[in-house]
mmCIF file with all atom_site columns, C-alpha atoms in Angstrom:
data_model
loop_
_atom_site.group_PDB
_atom_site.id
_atom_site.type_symbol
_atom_site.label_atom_id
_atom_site.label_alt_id
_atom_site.label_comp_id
_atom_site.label_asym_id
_atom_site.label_entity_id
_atom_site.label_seq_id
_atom_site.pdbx_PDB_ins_code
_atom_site.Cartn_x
_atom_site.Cartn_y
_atom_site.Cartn_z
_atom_site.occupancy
_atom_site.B_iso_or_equiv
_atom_site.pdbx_formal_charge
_atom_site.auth_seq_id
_atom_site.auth_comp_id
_atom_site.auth_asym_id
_atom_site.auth_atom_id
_atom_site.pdbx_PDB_model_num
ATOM 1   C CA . UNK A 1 1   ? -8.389  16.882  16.566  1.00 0.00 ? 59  UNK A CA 1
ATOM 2   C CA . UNK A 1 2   ? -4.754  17.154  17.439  1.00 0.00 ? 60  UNK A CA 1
ATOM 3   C CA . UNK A 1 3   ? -4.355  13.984  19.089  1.00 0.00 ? 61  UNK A CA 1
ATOM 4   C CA . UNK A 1 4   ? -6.784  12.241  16.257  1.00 0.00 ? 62  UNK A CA 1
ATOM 5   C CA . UNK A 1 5   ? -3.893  13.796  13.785  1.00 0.00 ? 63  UNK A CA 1
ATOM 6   C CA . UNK A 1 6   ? -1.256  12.476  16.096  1.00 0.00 ? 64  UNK A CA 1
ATOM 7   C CA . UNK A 1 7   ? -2.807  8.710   16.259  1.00 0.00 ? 65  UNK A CA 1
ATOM 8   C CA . UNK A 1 8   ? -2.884  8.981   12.471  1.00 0.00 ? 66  UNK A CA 1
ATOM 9   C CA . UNK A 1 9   ? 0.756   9.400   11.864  1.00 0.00 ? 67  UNK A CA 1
ATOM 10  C CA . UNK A 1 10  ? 1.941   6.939   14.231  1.00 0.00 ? 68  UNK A CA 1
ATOM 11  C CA . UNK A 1 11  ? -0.314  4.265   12.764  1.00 0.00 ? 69  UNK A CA 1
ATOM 12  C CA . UNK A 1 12  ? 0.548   5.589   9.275   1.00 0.00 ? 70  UNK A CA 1
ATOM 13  C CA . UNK A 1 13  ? 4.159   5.346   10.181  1.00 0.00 ? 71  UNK A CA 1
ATOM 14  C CA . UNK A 1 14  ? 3.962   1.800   11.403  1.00 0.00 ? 72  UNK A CA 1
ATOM 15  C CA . UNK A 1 15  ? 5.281   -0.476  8.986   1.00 0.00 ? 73  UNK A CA 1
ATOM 16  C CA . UNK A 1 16  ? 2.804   -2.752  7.025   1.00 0.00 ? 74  UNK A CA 1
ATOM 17  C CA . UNK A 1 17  ? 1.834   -4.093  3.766   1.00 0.00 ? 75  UNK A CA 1
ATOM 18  C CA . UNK A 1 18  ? 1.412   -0.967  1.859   1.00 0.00 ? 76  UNK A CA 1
ATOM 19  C CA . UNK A 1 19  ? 4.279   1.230   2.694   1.00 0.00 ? 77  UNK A CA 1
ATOM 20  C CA . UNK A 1 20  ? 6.767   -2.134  2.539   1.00 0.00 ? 78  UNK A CA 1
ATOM 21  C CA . UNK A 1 21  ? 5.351   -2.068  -1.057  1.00 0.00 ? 79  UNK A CA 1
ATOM 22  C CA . UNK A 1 22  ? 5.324   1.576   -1.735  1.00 0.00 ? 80  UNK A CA 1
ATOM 23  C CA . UNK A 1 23  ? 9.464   1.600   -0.083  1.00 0.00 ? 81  UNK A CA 1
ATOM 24  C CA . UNK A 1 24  ? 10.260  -1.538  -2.650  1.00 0.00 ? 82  UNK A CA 1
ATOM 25  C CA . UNK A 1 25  ? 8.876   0.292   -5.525  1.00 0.00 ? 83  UNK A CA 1
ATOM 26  C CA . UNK A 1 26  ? 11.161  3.090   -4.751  1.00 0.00 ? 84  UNK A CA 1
ATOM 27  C CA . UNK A 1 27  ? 14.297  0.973   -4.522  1.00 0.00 ? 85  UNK A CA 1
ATOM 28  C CA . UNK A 1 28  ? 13.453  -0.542  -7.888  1.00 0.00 ? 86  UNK A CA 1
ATOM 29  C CA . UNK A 1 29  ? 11.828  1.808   -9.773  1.00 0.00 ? 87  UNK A CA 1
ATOM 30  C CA . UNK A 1 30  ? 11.930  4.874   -8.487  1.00 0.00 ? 88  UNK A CA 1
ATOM 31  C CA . UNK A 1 31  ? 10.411  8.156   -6.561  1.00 0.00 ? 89  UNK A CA 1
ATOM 32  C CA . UNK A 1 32  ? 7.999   9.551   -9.331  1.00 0.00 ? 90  UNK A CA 1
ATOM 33  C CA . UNK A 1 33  ? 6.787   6.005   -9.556  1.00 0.00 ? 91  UNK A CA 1
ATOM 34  C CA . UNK A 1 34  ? 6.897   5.113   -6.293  1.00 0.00 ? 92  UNK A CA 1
ATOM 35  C CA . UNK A 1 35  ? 4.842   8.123   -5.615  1.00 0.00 ? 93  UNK A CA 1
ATOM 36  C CA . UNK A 1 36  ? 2.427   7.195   -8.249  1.00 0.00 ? 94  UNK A CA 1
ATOM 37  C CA . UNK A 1 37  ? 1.794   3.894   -6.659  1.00 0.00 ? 95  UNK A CA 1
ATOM 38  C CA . UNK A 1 38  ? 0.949   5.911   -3.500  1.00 0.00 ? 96  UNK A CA 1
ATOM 39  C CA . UNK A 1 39  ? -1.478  7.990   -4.941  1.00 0.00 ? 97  UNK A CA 1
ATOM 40  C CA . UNK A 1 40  ? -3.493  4.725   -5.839  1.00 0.00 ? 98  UNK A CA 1
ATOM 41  C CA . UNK A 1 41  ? -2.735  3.161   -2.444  1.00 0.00 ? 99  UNK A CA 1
ATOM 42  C CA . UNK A 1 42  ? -4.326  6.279   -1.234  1.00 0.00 ? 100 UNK A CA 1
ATOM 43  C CA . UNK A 1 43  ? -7.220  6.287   -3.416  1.00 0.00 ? 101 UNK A CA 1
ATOM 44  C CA . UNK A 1 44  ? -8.407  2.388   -2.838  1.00 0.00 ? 102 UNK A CA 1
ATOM 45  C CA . UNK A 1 45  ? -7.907  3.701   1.100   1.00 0.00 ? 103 UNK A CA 1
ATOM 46  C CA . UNK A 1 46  ? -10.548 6.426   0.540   1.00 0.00 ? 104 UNK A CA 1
ATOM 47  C CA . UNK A 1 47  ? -12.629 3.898   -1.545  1.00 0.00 ? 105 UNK A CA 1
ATOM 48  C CA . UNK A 1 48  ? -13.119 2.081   1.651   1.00 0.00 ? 106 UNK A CA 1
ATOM 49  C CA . UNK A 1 49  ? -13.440 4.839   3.756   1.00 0.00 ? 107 UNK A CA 1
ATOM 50  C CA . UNK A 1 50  ? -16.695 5.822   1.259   1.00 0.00 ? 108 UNK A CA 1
ATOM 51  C CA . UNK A 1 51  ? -17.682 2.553   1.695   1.00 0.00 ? 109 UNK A CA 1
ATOM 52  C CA . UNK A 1 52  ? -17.436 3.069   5.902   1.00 0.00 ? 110 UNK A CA 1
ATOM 53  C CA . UNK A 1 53  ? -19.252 6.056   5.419   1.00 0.00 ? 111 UNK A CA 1
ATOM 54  C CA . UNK A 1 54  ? -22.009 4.399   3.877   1.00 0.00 ? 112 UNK A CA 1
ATOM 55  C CA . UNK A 1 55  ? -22.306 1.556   6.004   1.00 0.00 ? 113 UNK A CA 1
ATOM 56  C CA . UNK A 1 56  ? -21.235 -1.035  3.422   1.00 0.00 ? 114 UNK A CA 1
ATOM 57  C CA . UNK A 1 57  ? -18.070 -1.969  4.390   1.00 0.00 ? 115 UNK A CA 1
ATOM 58  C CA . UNK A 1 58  ? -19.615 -2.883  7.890   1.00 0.00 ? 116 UNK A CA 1
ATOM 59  C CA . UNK A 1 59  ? -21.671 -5.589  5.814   1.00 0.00 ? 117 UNK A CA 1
ATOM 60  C CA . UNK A 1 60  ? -18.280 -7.243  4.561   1.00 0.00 ? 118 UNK A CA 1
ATOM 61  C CA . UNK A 1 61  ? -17.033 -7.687  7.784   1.00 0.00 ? 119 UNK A CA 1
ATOM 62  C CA . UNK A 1 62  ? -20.228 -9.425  9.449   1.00 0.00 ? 120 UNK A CA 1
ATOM 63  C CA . UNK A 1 63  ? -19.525 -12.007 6.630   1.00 0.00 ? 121 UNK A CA 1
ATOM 64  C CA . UNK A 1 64  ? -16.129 -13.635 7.258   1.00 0.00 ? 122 UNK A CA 1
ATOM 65  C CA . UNK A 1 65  ? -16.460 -15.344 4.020   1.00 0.00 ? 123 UNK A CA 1
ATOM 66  C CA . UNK A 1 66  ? -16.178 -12.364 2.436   1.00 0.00 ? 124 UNK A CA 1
ATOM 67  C CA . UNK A 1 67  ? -13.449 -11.268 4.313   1.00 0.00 ? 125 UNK A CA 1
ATOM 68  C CA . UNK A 1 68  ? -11.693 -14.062 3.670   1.00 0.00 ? 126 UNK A CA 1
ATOM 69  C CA . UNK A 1 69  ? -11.778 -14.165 0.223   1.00 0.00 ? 127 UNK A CA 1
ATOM 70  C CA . UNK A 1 70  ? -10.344 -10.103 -0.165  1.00 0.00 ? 128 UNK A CA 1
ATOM 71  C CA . UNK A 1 71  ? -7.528  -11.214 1.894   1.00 0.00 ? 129 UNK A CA 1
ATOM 72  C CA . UNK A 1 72  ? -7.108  -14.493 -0.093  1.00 0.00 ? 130 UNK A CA 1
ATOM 73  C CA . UNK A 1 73  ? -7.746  -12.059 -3.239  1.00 0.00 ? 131 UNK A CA 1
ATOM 74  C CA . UNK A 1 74  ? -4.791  -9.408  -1.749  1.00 0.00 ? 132 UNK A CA 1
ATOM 75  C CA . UNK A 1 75  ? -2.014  -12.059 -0.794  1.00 0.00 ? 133 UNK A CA 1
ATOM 76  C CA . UNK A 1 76  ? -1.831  -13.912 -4.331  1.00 0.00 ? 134 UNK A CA 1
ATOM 77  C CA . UNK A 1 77  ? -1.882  -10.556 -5.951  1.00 0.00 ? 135 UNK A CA 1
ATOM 78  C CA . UNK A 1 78  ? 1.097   -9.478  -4.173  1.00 0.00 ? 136 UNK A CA 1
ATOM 79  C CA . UNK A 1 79  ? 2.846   -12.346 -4.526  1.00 0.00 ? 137 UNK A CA 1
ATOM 80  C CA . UNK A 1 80  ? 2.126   -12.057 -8.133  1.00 0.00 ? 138 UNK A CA 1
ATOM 81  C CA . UNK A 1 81  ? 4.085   -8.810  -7.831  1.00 0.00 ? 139 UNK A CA 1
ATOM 82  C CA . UNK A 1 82  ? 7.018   -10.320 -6.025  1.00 0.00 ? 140 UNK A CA 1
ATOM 83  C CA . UNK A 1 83  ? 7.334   -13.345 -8.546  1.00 0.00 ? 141 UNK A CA 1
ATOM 84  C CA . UNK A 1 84  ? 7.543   -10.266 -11.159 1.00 0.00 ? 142 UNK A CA 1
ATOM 85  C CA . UNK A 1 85  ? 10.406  -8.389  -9.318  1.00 0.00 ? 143 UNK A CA 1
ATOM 86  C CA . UNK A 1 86  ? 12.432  -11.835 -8.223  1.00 0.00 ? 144 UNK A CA 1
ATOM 87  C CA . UNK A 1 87  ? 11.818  -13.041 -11.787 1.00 0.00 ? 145 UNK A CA 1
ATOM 88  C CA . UNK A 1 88  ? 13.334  -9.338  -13.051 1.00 0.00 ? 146 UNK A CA 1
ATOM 89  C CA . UNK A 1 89  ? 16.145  -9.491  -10.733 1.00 0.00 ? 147 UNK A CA 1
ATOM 90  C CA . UNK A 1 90  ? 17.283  -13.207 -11.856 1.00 0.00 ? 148 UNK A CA 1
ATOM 91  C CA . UNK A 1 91  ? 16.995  -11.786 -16.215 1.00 0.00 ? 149 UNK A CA 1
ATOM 92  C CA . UNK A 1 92  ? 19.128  -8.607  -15.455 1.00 0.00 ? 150 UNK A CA 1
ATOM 93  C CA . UNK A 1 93  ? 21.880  -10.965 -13.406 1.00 0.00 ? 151 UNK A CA 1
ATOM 94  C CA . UNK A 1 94  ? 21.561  -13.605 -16.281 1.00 0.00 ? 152 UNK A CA 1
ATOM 95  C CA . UNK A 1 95  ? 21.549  -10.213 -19.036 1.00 0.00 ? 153 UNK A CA 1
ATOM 96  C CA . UNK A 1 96  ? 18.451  -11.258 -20.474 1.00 0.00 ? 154 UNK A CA 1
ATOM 97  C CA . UNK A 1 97  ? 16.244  -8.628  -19.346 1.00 0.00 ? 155 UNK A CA 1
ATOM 98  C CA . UNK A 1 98  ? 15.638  -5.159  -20.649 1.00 0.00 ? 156 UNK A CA 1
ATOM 99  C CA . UNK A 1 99  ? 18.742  -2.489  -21.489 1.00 0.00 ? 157 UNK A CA 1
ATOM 100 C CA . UNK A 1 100 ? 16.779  -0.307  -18.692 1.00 0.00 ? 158 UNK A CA 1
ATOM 101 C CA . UNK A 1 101 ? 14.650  -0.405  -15.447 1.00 0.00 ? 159 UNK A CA 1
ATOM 102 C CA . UNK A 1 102 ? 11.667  1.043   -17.282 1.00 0.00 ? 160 UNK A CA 1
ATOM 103 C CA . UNK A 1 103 ? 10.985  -0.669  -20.242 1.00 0.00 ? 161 UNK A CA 1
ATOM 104 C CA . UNK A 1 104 ? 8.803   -3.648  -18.773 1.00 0.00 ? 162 UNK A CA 1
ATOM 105 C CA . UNK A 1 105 ? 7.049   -1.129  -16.657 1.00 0.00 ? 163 UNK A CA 1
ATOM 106 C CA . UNK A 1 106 ? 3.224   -0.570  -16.287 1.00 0.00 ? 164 UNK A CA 1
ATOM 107 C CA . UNK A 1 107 ? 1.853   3.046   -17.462 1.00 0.00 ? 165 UNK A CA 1
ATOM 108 C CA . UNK A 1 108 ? 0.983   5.280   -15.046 1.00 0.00 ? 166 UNK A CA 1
ATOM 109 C CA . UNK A 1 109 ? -2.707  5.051   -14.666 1.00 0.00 ? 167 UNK A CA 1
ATOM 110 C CA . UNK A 1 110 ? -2.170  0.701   -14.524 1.00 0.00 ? 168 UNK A CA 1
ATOM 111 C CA . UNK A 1 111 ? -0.002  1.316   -11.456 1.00 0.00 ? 169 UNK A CA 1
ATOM 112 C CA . UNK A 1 112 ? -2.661  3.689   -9.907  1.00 0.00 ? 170 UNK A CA 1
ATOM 113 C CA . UNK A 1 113 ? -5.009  0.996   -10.659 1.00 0.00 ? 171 UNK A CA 1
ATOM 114 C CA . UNK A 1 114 ? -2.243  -1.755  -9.086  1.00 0.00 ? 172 UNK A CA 1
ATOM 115 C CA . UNK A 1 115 ? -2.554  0.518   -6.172  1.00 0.00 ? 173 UNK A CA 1
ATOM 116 C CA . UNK A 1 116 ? -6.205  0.586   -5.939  1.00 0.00 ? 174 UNK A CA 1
ATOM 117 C CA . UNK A 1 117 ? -6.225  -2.871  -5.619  1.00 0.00 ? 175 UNK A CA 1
ATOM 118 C CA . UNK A 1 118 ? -3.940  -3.608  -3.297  1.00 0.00 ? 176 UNK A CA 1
ATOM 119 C CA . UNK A 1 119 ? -5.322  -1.137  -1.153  1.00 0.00 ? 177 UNK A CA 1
ATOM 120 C CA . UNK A 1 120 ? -9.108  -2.444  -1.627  1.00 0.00 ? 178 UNK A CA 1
ATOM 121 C CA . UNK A 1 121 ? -7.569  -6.437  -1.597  1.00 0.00 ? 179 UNK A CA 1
ATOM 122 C CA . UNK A 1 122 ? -6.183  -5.455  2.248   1.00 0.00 ? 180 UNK A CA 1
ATOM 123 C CA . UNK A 1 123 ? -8.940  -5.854  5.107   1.00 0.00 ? 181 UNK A CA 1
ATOM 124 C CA . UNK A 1 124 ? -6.717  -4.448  7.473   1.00 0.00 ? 182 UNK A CA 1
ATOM 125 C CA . UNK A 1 125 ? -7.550  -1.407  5.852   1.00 0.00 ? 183 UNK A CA 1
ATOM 126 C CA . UNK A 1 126 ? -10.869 -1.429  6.344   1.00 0.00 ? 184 UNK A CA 1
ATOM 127 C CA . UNK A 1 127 ? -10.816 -3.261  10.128  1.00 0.00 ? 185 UNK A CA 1
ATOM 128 C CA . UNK A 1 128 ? -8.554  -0.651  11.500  1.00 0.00 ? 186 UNK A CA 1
ATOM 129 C CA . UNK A 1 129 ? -10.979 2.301   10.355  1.00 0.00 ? 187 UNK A CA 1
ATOM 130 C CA . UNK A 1 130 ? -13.644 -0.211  11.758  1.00 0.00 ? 188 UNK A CA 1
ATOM 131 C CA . UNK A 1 131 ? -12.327 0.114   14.826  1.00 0.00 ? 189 UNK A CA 1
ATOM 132 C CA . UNK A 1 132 ? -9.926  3.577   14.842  1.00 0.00 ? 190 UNK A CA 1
ATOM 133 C CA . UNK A 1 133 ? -13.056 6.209   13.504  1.00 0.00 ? 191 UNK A CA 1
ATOM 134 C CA . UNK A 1 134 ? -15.372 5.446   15.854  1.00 0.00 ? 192 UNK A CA 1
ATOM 135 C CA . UNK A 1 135 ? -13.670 6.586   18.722  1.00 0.00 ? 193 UNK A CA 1
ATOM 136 C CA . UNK A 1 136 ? -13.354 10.085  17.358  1.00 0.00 ? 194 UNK A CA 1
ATOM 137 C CA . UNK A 1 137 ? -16.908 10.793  16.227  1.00 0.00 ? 195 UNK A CA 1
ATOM 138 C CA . UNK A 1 138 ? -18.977 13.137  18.427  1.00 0.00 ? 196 UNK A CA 1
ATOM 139 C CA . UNK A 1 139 ? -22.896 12.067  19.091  1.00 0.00 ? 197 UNK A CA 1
ATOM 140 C CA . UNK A 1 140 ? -23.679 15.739  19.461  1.00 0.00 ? 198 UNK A CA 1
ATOM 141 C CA . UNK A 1 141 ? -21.972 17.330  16.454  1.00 0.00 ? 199 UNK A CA 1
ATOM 142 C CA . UNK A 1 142 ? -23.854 18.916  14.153  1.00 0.00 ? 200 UNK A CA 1
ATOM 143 C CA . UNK A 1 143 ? -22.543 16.837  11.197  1.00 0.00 ? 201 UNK A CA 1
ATOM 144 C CA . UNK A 1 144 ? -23.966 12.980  11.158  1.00 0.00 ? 202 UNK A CA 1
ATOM 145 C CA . UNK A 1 145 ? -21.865 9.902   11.888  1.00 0.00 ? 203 UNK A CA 1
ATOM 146 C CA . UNK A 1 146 ? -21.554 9.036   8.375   1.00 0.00 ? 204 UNK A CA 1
ATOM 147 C CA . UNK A 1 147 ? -20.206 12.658  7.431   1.00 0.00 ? 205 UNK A CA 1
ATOM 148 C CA . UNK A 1 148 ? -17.782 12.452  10.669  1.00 0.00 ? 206 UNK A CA 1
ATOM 149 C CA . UNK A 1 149 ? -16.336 9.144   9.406   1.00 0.00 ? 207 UNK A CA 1
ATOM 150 C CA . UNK A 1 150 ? -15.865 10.733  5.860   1.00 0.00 ? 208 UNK A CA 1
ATOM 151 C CA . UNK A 1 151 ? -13.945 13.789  6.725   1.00 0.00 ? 209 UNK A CA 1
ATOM 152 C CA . UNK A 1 152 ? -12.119 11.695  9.381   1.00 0.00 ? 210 UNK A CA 1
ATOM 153 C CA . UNK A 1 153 ? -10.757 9.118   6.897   1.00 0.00 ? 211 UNK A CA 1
ATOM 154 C CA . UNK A 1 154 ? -10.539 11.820  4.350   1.00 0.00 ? 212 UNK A CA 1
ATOM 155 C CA . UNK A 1 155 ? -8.192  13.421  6.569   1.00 0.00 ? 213 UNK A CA 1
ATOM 156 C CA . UNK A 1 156 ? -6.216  10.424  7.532   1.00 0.00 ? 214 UNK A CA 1
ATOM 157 C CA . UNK A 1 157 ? -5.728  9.984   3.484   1.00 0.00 ? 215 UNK A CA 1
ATOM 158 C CA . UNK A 1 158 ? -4.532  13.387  3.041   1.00 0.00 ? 216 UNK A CA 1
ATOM 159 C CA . UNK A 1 159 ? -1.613  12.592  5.895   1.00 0.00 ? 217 UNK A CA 1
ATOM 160 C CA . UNK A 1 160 ? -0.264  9.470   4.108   1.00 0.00 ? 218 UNK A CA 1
ATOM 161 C CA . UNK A 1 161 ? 2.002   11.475  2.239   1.00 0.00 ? 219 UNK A CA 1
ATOM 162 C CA . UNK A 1 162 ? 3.799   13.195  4.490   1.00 0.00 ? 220 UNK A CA 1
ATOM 163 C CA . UNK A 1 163 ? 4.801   10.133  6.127   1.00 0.00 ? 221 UNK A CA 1
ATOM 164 C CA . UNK A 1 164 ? 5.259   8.195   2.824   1.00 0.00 ? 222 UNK A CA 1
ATOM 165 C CA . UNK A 1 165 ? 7.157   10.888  0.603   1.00 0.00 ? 223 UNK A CA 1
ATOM 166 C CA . UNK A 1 166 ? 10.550  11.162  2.827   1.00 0.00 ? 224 UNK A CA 1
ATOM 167 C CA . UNK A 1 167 ? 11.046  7.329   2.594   1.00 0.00 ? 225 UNK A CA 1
ATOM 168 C CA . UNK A 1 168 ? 10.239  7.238   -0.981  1.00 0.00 ? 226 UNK A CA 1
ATOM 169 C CA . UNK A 1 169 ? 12.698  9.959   -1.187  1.00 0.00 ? 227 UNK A CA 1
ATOM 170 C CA . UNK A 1 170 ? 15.327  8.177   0.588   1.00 0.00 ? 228 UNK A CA 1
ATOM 171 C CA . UNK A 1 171 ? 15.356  4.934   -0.608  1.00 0.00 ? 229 UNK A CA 1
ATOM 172 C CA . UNK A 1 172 ? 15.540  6.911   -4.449  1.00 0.00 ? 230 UNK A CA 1
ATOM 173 C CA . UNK A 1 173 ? 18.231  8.376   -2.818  1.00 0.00 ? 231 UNK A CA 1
ATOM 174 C CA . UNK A 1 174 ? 19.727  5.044   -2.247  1.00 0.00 ? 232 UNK A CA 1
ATOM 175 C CA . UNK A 1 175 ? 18.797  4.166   -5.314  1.00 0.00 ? 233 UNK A CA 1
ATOM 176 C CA . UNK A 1 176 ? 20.687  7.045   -7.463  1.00 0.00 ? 234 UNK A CA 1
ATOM 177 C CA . UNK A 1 177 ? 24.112  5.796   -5.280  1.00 0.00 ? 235 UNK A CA 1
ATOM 178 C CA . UNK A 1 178 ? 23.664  2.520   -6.420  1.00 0.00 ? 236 UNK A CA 1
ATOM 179 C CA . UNK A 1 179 ? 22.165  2.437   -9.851  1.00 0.00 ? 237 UNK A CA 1
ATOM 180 C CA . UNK A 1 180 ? 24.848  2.851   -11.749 1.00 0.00 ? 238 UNK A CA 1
ATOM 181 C CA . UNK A 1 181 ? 25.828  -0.906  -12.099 1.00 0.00 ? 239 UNK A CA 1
ATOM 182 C CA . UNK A 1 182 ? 24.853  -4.106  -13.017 1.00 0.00 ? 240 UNK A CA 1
ATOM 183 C CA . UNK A 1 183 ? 25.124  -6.156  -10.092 1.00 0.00 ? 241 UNK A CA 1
ATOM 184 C CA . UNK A 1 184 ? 23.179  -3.342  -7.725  1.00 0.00 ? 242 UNK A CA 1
ATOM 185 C CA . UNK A 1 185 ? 20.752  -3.562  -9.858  1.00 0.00 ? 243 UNK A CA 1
ATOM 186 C CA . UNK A 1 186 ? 20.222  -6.923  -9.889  1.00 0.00 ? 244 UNK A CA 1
ATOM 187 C CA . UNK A 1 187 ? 20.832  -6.218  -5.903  1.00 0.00 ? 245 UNK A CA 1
ATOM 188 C CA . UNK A 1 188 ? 17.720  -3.501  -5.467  1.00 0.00 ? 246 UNK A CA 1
ATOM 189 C CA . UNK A 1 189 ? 15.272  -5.479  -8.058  1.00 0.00 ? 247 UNK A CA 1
ATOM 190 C CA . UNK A 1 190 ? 16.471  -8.279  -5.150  1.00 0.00 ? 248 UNK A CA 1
ATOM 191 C CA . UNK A 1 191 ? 15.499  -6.260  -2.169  1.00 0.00 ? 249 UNK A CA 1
ATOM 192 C CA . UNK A 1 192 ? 12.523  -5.641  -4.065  1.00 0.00 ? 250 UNK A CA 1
ATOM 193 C CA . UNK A 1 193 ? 10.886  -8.905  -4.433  1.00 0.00 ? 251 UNK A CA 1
ATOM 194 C CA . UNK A 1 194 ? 11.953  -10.078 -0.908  1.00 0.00 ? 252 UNK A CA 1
ATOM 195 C CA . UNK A 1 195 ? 9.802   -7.134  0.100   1.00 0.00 ? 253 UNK A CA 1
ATOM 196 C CA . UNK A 1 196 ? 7.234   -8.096  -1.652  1.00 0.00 ? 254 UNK A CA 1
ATOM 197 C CA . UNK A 1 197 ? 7.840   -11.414 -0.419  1.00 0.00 ? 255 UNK A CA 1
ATOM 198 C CA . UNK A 1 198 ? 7.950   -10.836 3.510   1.00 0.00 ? 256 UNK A CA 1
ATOM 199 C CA . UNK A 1 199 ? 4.464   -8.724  2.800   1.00 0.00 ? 257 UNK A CA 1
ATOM 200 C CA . UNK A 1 200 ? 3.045   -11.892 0.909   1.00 0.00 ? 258 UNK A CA 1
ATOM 201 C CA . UNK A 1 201 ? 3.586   -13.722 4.264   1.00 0.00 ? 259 UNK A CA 1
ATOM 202 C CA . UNK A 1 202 ? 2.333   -10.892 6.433   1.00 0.00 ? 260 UNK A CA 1
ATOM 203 C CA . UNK A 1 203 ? -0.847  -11.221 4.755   1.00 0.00 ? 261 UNK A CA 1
ATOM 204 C CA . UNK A 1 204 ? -0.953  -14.703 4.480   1.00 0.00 ? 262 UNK A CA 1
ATOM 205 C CA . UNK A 1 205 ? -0.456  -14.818 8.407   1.00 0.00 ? 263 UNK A CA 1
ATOM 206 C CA . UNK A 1 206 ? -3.957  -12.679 9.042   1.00 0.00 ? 264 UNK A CA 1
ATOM 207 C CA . UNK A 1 207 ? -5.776  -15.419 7.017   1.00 0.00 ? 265 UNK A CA 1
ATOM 208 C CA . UNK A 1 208 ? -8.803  -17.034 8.883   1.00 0.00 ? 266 UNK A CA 1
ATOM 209 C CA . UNK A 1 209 ? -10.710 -20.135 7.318   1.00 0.00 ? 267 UNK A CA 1
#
């Protein structure tokens, strides 16, 4: 179990899509929403890993069609994301946007559900539990495959934020420095949607036709 926690955190650590999202959400917007957006990254992971458990999300990836279209379905709703931040960035510098960082913002429960989606939209979600789980399920326990790969992924949910919550904390950190002006705001909403930007083309780069 200990080195099935350790794998966890070093893959959880590795930079990808979701916590390059999750860090430009803090620069922009915050830790409490930041850490909101996490909670539904979290939840569309455990979505999938249901979906593992029950042997549906094995079906997805015999199809590369489907496949195909959830990461064709993931990259334009990111960069949807980044147009919003680069297109916030350019009305604060030009003084046409909002008097604060909040006031164009989604509710709570819609960025839970942005989350969700960006989470379920990412197949390298679901391909890495395709091929990470396995290798830590026992023939002989007691408890069946499916129940392994459930408590497995369950667990590997319940790590994600004590990897995530220090650099949401930081960059908030970062944030609180650097708030108090025009131009770094303008500057972070910047960061922001080049984040978002340099994920777009992440995902656009694991694209098979």
């Amino acid at each position: 179990m200990l080195t099935y926690i350790i794998g966890c955190i070093a893959l959880i650590i590795k930079p990808g899509p979701d916590l390059m999202c999750t860090l430009a959400t803090a620069l922009s917007e915050g830790r409490t929403r930041a850490a909101t957006l996490m909670a539904g990254l979290i939840l569309g992971c455990w979505f999938w890993i249901v979906l593992l458990a029950l042997g549906v999300a094995s079906l997805f990836v015999a199809h590369p069609g489907v496949m195909t279209g959830i990461e064709c379905v993931g990259t334009l709703f990111i960069s949807y994301l980044a147009f919003g931040s680069l297109r916030d960035a350019w009305r604060t510098y030009r003084g046409t946007g909002a008097d604060t960082l909040h006031s164009a913002q989604a509710k709570g429960w819609a960025l839970i559900c942005r989350g969700v989606a960006m989470s379920m939209s990412n197949p390298l979600t679901i391909l890495f539990f395709l091929a990470f789980l396995p290798n830590f399920t026992r023939e002989g326990s007691a408890h069946s495959p499916a129940l392994q790969t459930f408590l497995l992924g369950s667990l590997f949910c319940a790590l994600v934020p004590f990897v995530y919550m220090p650099v949401i904390l930081a960059a908030d950190a970062l944030r609180a420095k650097l708030i108090g002006s025009t131009r770094f705001t303008v500057g972070l909403k910047l960061v922001s949607g080049l984040m978002l930007v340099a994920v777009v083309i992440i995902l656009a780069r694991e694209i098979r036709f």
